[in-house]
mmCIF file of C-alpha atoms in Angstrom:
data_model
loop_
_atom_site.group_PDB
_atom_site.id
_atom_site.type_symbol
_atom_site.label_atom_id
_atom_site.label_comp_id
_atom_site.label_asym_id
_atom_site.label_seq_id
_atom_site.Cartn_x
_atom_site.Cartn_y
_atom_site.Cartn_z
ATOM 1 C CA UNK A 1 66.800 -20.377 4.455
ATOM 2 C CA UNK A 2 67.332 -18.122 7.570
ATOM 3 C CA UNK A 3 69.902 -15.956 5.270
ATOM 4 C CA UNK A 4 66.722 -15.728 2.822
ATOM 5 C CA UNK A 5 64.520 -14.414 5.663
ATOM 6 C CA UNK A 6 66.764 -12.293 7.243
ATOM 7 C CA UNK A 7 67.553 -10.227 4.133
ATOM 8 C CA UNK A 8 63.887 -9.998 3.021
ATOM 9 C CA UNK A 9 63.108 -8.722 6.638
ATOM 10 C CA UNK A 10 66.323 -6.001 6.360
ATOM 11 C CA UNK A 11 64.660 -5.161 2.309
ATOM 12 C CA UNK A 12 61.359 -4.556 4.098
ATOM 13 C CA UNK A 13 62.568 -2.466 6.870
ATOM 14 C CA UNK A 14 64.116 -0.192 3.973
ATOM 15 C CA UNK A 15 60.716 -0.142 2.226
ATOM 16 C CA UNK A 16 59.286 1.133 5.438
ATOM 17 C CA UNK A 17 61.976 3.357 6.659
ATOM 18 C CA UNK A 18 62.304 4.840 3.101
ATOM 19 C CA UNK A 19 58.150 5.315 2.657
ATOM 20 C CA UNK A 20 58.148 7.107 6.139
ATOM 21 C CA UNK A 21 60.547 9.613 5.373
ATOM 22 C CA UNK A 22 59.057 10.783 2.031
ATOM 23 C CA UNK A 23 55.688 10.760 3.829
ATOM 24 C CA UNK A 24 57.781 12.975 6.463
ATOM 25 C CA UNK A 25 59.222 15.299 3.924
ATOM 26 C CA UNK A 26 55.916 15.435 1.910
ATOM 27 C CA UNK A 27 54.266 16.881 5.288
ATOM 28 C CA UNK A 28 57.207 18.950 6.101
ATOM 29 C CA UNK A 29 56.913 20.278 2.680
ATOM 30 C CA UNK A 30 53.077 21.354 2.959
ATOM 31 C CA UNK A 31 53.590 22.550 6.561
ATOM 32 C CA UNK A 32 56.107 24.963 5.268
ATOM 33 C CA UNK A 33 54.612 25.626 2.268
ATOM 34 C CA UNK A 34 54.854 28.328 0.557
ATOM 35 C CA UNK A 35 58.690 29.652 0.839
ATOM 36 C CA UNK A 36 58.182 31.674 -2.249
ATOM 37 C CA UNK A 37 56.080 33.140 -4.837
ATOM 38 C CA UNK A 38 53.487 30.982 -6.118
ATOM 39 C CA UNK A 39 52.297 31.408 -10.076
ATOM 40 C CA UNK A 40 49.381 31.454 -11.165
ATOM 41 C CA UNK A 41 48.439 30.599 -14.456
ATOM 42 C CA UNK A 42 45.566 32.577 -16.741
ATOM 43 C CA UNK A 43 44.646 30.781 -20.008
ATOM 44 C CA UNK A 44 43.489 34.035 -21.317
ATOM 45 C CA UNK A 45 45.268 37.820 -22.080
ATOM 46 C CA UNK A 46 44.344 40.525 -19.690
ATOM 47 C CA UNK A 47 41.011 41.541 -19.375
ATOM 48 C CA UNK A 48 38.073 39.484 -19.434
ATOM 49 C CA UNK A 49 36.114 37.601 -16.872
ATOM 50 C CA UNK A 50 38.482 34.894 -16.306
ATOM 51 C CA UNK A 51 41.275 37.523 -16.125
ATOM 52 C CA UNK A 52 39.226 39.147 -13.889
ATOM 53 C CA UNK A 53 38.457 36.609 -11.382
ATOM 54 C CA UNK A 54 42.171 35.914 -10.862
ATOM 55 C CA UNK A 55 42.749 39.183 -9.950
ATOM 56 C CA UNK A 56 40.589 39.784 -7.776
ATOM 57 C CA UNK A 57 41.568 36.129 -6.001
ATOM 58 C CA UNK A 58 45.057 36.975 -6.398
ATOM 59 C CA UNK A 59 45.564 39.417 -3.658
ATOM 60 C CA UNK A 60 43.140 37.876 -1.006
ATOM 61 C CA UNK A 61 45.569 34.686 -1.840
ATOM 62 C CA UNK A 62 48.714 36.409 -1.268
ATOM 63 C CA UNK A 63 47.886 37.754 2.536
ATOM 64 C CA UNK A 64 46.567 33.973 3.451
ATOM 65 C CA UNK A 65 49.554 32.871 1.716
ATOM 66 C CA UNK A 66 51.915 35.218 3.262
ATOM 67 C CA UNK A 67 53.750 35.022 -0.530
ATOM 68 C CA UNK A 68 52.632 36.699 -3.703
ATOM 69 C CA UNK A 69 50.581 35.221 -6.446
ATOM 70 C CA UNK A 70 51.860 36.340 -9.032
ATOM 71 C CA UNK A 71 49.097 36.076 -12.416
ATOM 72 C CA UNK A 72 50.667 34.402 -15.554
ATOM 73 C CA UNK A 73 48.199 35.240 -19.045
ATOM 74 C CA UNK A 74 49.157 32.470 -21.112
ATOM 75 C CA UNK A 75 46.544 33.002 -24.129
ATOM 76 C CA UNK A 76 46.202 30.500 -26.780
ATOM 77 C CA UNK A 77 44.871 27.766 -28.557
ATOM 78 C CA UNK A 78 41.684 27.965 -26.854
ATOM 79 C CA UNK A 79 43.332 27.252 -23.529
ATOM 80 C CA UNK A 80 45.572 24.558 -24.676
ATOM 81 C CA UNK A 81 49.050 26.375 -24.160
ATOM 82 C CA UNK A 82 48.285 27.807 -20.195
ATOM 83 C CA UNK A 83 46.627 24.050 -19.583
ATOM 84 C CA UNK A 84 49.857 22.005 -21.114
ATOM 85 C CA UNK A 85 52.355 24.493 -18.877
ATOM 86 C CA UNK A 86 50.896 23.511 -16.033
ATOM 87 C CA UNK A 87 50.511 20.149 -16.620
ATOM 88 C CA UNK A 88 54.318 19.777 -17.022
ATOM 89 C CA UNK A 89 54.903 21.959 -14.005
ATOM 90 C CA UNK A 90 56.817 20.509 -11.039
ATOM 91 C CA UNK A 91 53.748 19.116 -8.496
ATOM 92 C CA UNK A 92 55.245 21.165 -5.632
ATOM 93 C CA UNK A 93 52.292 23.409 -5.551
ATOM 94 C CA UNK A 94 54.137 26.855 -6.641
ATOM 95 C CA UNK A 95 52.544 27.093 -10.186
ATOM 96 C CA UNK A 96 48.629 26.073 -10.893
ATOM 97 C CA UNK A 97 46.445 27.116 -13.380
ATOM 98 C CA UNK A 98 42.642 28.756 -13.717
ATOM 99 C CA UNK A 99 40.617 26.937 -16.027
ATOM 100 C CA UNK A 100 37.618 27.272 -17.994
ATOM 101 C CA UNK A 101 35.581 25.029 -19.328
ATOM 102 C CA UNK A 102 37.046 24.234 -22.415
ATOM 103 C CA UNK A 103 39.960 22.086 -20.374
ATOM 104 C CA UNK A 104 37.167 18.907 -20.306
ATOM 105 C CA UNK A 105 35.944 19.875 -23.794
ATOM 106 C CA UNK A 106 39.420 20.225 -26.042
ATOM 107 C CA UNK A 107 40.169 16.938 -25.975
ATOM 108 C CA UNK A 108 37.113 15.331 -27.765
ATOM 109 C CA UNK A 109 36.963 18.325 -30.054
ATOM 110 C CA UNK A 110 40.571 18.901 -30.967
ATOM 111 C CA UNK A 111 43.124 16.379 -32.599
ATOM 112 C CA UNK A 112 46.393 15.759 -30.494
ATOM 113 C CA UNK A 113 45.911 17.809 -26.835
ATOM 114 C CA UNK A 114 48.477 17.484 -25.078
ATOM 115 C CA UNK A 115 47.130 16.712 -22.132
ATOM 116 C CA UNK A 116 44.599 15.238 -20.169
ATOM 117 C CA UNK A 117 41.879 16.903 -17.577
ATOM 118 C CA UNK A 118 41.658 14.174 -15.305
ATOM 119 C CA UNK A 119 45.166 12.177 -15.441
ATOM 120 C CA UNK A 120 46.925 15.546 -15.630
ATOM 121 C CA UNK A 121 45.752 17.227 -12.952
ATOM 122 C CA UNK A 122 45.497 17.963 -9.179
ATOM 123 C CA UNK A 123 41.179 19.669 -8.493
ATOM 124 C CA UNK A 124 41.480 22.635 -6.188
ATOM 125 C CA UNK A 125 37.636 24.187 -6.312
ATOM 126 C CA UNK A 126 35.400 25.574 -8.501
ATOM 127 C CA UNK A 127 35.238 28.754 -8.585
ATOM 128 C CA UNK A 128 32.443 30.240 -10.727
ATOM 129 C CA UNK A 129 29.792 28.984 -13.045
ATOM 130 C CA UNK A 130 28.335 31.615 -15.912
ATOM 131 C CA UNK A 131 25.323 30.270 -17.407
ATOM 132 C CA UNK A 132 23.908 31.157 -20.727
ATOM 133 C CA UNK A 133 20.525 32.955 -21.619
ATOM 134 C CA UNK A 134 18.556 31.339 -24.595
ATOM 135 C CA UNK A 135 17.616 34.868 -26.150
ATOM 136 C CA UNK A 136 15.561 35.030 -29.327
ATOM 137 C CA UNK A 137 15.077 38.089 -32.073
ATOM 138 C CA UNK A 138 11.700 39.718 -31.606
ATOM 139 C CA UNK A 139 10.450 38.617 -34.791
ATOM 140 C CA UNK A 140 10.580 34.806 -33.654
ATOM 141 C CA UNK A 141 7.352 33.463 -32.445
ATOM 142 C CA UNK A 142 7.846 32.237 -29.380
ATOM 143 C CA UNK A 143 7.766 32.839 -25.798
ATOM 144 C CA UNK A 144 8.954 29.763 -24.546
ATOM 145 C CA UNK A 145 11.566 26.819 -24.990
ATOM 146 C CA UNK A 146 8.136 24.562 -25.936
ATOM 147 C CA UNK A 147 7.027 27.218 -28.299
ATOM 148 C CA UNK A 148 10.657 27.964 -29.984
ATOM 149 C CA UNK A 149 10.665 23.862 -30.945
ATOM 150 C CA UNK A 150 7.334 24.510 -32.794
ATOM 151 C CA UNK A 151 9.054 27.623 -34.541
ATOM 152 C CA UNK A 152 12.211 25.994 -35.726
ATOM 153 C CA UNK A 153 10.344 22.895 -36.714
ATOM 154 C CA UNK A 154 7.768 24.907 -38.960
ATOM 155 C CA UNK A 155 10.410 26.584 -40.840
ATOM 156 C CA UNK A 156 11.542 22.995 -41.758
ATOM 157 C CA UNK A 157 15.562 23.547 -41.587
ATOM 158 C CA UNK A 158 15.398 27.436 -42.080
ATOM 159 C CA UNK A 159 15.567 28.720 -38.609
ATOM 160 C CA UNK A 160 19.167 29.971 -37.970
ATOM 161 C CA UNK A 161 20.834 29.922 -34.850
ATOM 162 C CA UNK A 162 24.119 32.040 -34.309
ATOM 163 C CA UNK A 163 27.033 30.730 -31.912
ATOM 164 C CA UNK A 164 30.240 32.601 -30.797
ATOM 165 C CA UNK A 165 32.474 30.236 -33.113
ATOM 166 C CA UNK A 166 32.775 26.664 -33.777
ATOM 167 C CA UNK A 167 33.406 24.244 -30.455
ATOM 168 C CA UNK A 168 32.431 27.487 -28.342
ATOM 169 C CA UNK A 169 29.915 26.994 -25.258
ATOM 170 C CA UNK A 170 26.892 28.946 -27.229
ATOM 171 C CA UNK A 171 28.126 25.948 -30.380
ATOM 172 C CA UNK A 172 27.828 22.920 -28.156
ATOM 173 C CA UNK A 173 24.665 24.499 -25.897
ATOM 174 C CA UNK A 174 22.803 24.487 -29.134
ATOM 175 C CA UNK A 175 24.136 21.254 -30.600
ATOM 176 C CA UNK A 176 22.666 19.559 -27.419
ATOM 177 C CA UNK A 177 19.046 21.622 -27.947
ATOM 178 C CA UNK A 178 19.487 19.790 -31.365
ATOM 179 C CA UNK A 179 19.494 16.504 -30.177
ATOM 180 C CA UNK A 180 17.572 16.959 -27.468
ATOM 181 C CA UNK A 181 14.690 18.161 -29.402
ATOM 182 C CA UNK A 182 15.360 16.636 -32.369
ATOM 183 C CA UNK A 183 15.308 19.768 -34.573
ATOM 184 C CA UNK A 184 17.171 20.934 -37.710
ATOM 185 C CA UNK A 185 18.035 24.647 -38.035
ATOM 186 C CA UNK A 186 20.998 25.988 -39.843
ATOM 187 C CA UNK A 187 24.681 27.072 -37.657
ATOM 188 C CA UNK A 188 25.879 30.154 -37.931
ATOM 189 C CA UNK A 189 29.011 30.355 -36.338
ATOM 190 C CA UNK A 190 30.666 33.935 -35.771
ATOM 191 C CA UNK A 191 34.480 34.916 -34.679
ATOM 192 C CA UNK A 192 33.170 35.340 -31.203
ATOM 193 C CA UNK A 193 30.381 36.384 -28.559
ATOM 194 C CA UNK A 194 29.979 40.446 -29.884
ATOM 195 C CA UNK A 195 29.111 39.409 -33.729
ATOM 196 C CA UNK A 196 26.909 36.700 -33.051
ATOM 197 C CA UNK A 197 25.043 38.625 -30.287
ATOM 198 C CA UNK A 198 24.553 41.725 -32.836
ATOM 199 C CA UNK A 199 23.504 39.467 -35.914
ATOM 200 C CA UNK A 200 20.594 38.361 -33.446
ATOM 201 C CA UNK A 201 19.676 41.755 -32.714
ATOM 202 C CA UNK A 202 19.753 42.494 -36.060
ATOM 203 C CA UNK A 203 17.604 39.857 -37.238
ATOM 204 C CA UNK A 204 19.864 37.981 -39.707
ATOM 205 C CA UNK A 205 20.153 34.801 -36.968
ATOM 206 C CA UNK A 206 17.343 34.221 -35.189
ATOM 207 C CA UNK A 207 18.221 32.491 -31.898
ATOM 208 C CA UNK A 208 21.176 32.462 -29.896
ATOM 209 C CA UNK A 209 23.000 30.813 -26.536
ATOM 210 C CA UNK A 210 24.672 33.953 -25.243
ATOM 211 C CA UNK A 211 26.691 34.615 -21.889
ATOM 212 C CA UNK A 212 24.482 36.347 -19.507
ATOM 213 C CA UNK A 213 26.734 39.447 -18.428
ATOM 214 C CA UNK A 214 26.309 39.908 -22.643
ATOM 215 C CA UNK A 215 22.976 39.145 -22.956
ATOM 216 C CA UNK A 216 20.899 41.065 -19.992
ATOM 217 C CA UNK A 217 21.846 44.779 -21.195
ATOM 218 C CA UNK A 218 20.086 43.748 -24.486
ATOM 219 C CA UNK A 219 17.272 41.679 -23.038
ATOM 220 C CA UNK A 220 16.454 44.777 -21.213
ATOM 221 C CA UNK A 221 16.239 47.152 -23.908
ATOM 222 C CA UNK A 222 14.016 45.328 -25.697
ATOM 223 C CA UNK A 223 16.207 43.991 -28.669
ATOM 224 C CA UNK A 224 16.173 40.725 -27.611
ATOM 225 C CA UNK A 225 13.771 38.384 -25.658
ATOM 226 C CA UNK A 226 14.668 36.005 -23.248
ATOM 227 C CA UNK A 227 13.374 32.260 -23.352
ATOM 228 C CA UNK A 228 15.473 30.161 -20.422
ATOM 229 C CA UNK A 229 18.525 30.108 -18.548
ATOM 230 C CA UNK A 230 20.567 27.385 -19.322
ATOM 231 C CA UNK A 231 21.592 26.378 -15.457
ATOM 232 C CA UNK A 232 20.042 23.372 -13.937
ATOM 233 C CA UNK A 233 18.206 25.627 -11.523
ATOM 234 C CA UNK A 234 16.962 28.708 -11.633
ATOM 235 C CA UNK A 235 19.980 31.210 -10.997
ATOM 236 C CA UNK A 236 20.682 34.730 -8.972
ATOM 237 C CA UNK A 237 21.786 35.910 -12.533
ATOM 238 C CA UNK A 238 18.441 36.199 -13.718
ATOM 239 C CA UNK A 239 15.727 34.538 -11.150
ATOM 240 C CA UNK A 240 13.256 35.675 -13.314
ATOM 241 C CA UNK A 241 13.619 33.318 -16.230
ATOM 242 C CA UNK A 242 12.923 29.660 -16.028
ATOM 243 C CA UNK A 243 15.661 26.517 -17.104
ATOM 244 C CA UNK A 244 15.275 24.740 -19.972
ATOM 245 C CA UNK A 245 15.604 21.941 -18.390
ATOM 246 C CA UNK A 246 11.915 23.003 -16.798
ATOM 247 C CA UNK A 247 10.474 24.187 -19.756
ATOM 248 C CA UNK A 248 10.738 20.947 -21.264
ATOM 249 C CA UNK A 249 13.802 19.749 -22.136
ATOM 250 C CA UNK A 250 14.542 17.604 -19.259
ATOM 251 C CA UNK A 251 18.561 17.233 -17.667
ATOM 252 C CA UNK A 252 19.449 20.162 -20.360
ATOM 253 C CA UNK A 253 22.434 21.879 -18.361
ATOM 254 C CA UNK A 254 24.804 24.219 -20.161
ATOM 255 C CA UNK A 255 27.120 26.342 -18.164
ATOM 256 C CA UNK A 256 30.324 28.529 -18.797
ATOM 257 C CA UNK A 257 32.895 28.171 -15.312
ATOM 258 C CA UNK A 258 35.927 28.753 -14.368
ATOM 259 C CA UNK A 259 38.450 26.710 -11.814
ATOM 260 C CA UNK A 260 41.427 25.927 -10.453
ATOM 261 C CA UNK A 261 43.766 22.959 -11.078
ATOM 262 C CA UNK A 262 47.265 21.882 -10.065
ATOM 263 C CA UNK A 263 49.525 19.668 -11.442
ATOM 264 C CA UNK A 264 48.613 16.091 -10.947
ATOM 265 C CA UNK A 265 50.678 14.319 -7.831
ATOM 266 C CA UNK A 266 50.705 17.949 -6.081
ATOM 267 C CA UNK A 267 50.699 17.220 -2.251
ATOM 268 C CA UNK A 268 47.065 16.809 -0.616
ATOM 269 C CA UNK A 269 47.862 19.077 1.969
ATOM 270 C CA UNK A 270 48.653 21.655 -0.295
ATOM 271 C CA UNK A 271 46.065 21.323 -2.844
ATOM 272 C CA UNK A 272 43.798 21.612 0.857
ATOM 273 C CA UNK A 273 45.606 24.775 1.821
ATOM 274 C CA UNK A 274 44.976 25.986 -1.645
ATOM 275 C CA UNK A 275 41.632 25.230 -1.686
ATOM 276 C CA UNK A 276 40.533 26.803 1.758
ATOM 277 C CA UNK A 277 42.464 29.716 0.969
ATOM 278 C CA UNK A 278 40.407 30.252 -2.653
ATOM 279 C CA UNK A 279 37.030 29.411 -1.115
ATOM 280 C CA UNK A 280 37.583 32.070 1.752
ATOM 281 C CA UNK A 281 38.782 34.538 -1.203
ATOM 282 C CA UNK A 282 35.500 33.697 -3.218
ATOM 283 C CA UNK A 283 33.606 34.161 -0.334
ATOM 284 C CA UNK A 284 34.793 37.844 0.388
ATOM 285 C CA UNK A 285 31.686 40.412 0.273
ATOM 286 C CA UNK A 286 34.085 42.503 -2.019
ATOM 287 C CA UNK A 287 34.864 39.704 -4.283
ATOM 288 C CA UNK A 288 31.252 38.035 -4.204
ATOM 289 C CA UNK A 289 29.899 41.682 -5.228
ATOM 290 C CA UNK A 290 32.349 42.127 -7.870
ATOM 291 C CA UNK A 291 31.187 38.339 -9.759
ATOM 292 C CA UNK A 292 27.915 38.640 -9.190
ATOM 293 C CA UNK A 293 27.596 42.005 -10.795
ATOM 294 C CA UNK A 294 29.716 40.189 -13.856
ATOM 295 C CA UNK A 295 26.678 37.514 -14.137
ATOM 296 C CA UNK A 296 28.811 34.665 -12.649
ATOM 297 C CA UNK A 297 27.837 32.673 -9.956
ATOM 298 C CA UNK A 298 30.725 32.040 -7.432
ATOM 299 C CA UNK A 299 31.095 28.137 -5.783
ATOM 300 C CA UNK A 300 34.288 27.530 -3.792
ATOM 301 C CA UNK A 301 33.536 23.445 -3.734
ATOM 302 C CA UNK A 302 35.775 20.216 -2.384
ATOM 303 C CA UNK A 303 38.925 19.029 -4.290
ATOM 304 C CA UNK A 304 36.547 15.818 -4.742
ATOM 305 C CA UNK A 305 33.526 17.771 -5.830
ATOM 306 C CA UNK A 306 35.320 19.821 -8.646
ATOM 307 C CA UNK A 307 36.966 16.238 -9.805
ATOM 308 C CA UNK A 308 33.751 14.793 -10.142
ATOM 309 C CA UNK A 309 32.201 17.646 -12.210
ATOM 310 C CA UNK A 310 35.345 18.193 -14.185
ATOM 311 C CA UNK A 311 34.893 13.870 -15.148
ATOM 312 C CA UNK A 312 31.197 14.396 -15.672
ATOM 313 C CA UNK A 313 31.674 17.296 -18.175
ATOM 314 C CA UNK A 314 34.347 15.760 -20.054
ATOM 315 C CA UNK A 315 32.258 12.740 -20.525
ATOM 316 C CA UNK A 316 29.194 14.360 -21.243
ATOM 317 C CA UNK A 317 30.563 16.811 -23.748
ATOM 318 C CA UNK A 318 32.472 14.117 -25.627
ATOM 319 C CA UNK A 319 29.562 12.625 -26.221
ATOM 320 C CA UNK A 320 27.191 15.359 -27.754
ATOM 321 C CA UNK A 321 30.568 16.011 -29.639
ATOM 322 C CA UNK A 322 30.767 12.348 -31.171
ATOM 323 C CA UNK A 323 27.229 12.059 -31.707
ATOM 324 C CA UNK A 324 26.893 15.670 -33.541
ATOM 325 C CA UNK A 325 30.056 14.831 -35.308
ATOM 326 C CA UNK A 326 31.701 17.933 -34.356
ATOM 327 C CA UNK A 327 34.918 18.390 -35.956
ATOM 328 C CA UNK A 328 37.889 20.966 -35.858
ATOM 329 C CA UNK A 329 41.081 21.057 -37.202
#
């Protein structure tokens, strides 16, 4: 019986010994970190808004760092290739990725993603949010969300609205209008943002959720008017128009963003360091000038903040997804 105790009390003072020392070299790890260059990884090619943003970040990160950040454009499959890289990348905090929102959408609207946005990953902040403008052609009756409703319902299924392309953000903004005002109107999806917006202007769609930065320079010239901003409030982008979710359509939130993740199991500390580094980046006058006059909105949140909004979209998404049995192959 002693023998019995004795050898479970030497197996425990292993267990101990063994957990301090990784928790030793985990914190000697962050405390040194980084030794080298640290990658960052772009979902999208050069150019671009969420090209954009990384570059600018980029060298504000590399003199807090004292290492560079190097940018890594890994475009494809809406995302999916740049988000599955660093998913498999070593959790030692020398390769993380910028996301956009499609990284909590793709796996309720694609078959087979390779990887998950919550198990998969490591929240660093949010960095900006880019809501859409519900824009309208002239033609269309309506001045408002309230009076748009009583537009597409009187044309009885023959009100079209355009969208950027099938599972886009303008696709799934105006799948949730659907439901949430219990319309039918006719999709029109286009091969991206340019097409759709210019099909609106020109009258053969008649409504259309379209990126701000896109939208305004046509809002202002008179080709298209503006209903609502899809934000939850009103936004700095355009404090002029009111929400949806005001002029009606209660909770209605659609917004573009952009963030950073590492790969899950990265060390807190560094995922901290990262994240206090990127908010004080975001927060530059140079850098806040330079969104803001792209139509984003920069953030800089909490590891815990951006996890929680990341869960919230991926639930709520795959839900207008399953209920408008969206589907693509």
């Amino acid at each position: 019986m002693n023998r019995i105790l004795v050898a479970q009390n030497v197996v425990a003072r292993i267990v101990v010994t063994l957990c301090c020392l990784l928790a030793a070299g985990g914190l000697a790890q962050a405390q040194n970190y980084p030794t080298k260059p640290v990658r960052m990884i772009v979902a999208v090619p050069p150019g671009g808004p969420a090209d954009t943003l990384a570059r600018l970040v980029s060298p504000k990160l590399s003199d807090a760092l004292g290492q560079t950040v190097l940018v890594d454009n890994r475009p494809g499959a809406n995302g999916g290739i740049a988000y599955d890289i660093a998913a498999r990348s070593d959790p030692d905090g020398y390769t993380f990725v910028l996301v956009a929102a499609g990284v909590a959408i793709n796996p309720s609207l694609y078959p087979n993603v390779p990887y998950h946005p919550i198990r998969d990953f490591a929240p660093i902040t949010l960095g900006v949010t880019v809501p859409n403008i519900l824009i309208v052609h002239p033609s269309v009756q309506a001045k408002s969300v309230s009076e748009l409703v009583a537009a597409i319902k009187a044309k009885q299924g023959g009100f079209a609205f355009a969208s950027a392309g099938n599972g886009t953000s303008g696709h799934l903004a105006l799948e949730l209008f659907r439901l949430s005002t219990k319309t039918s109107f006719v999709h029109v999806p286009y091969k991206g943002g340019a097409p759709a917006l210019q099909e609106t202007i020109g009258g053969q769609t008649q409504a259309l959720f379209s990126i701000a930065l896109a939208a305004t320079p046509q809002i202002k010239a008179g080709k298209v008017r503006a209903l609502a901003i899809t934000s939850a409030k009103r936004s700095p982008v355009a404090p002029e128009l009111p929400t949806v979710a005001e002029s009606g359509i209660p909770g209605f939130e659609v917004i573009g963003w952009f963030g950073w993740l590492a790969p899950a199991k990265t060390n807190k500390a560094i995922v901290g360091r990262l994240n206090q580094e990127l908010v004080k980046a975001l927060g530059n006058a140079e850098v806040k000038d330079r969104l803001q006059s792209m139509s984003t909105v920069p953030v800089g949140d909490k590891p815990e903040e951006f996890g929680r909004f990341i869960r919230s979209e991926y639930e709520k998404w795959g839900k207008v997804i399953k209920t408008a049995n969206i589907k693509i192959q």
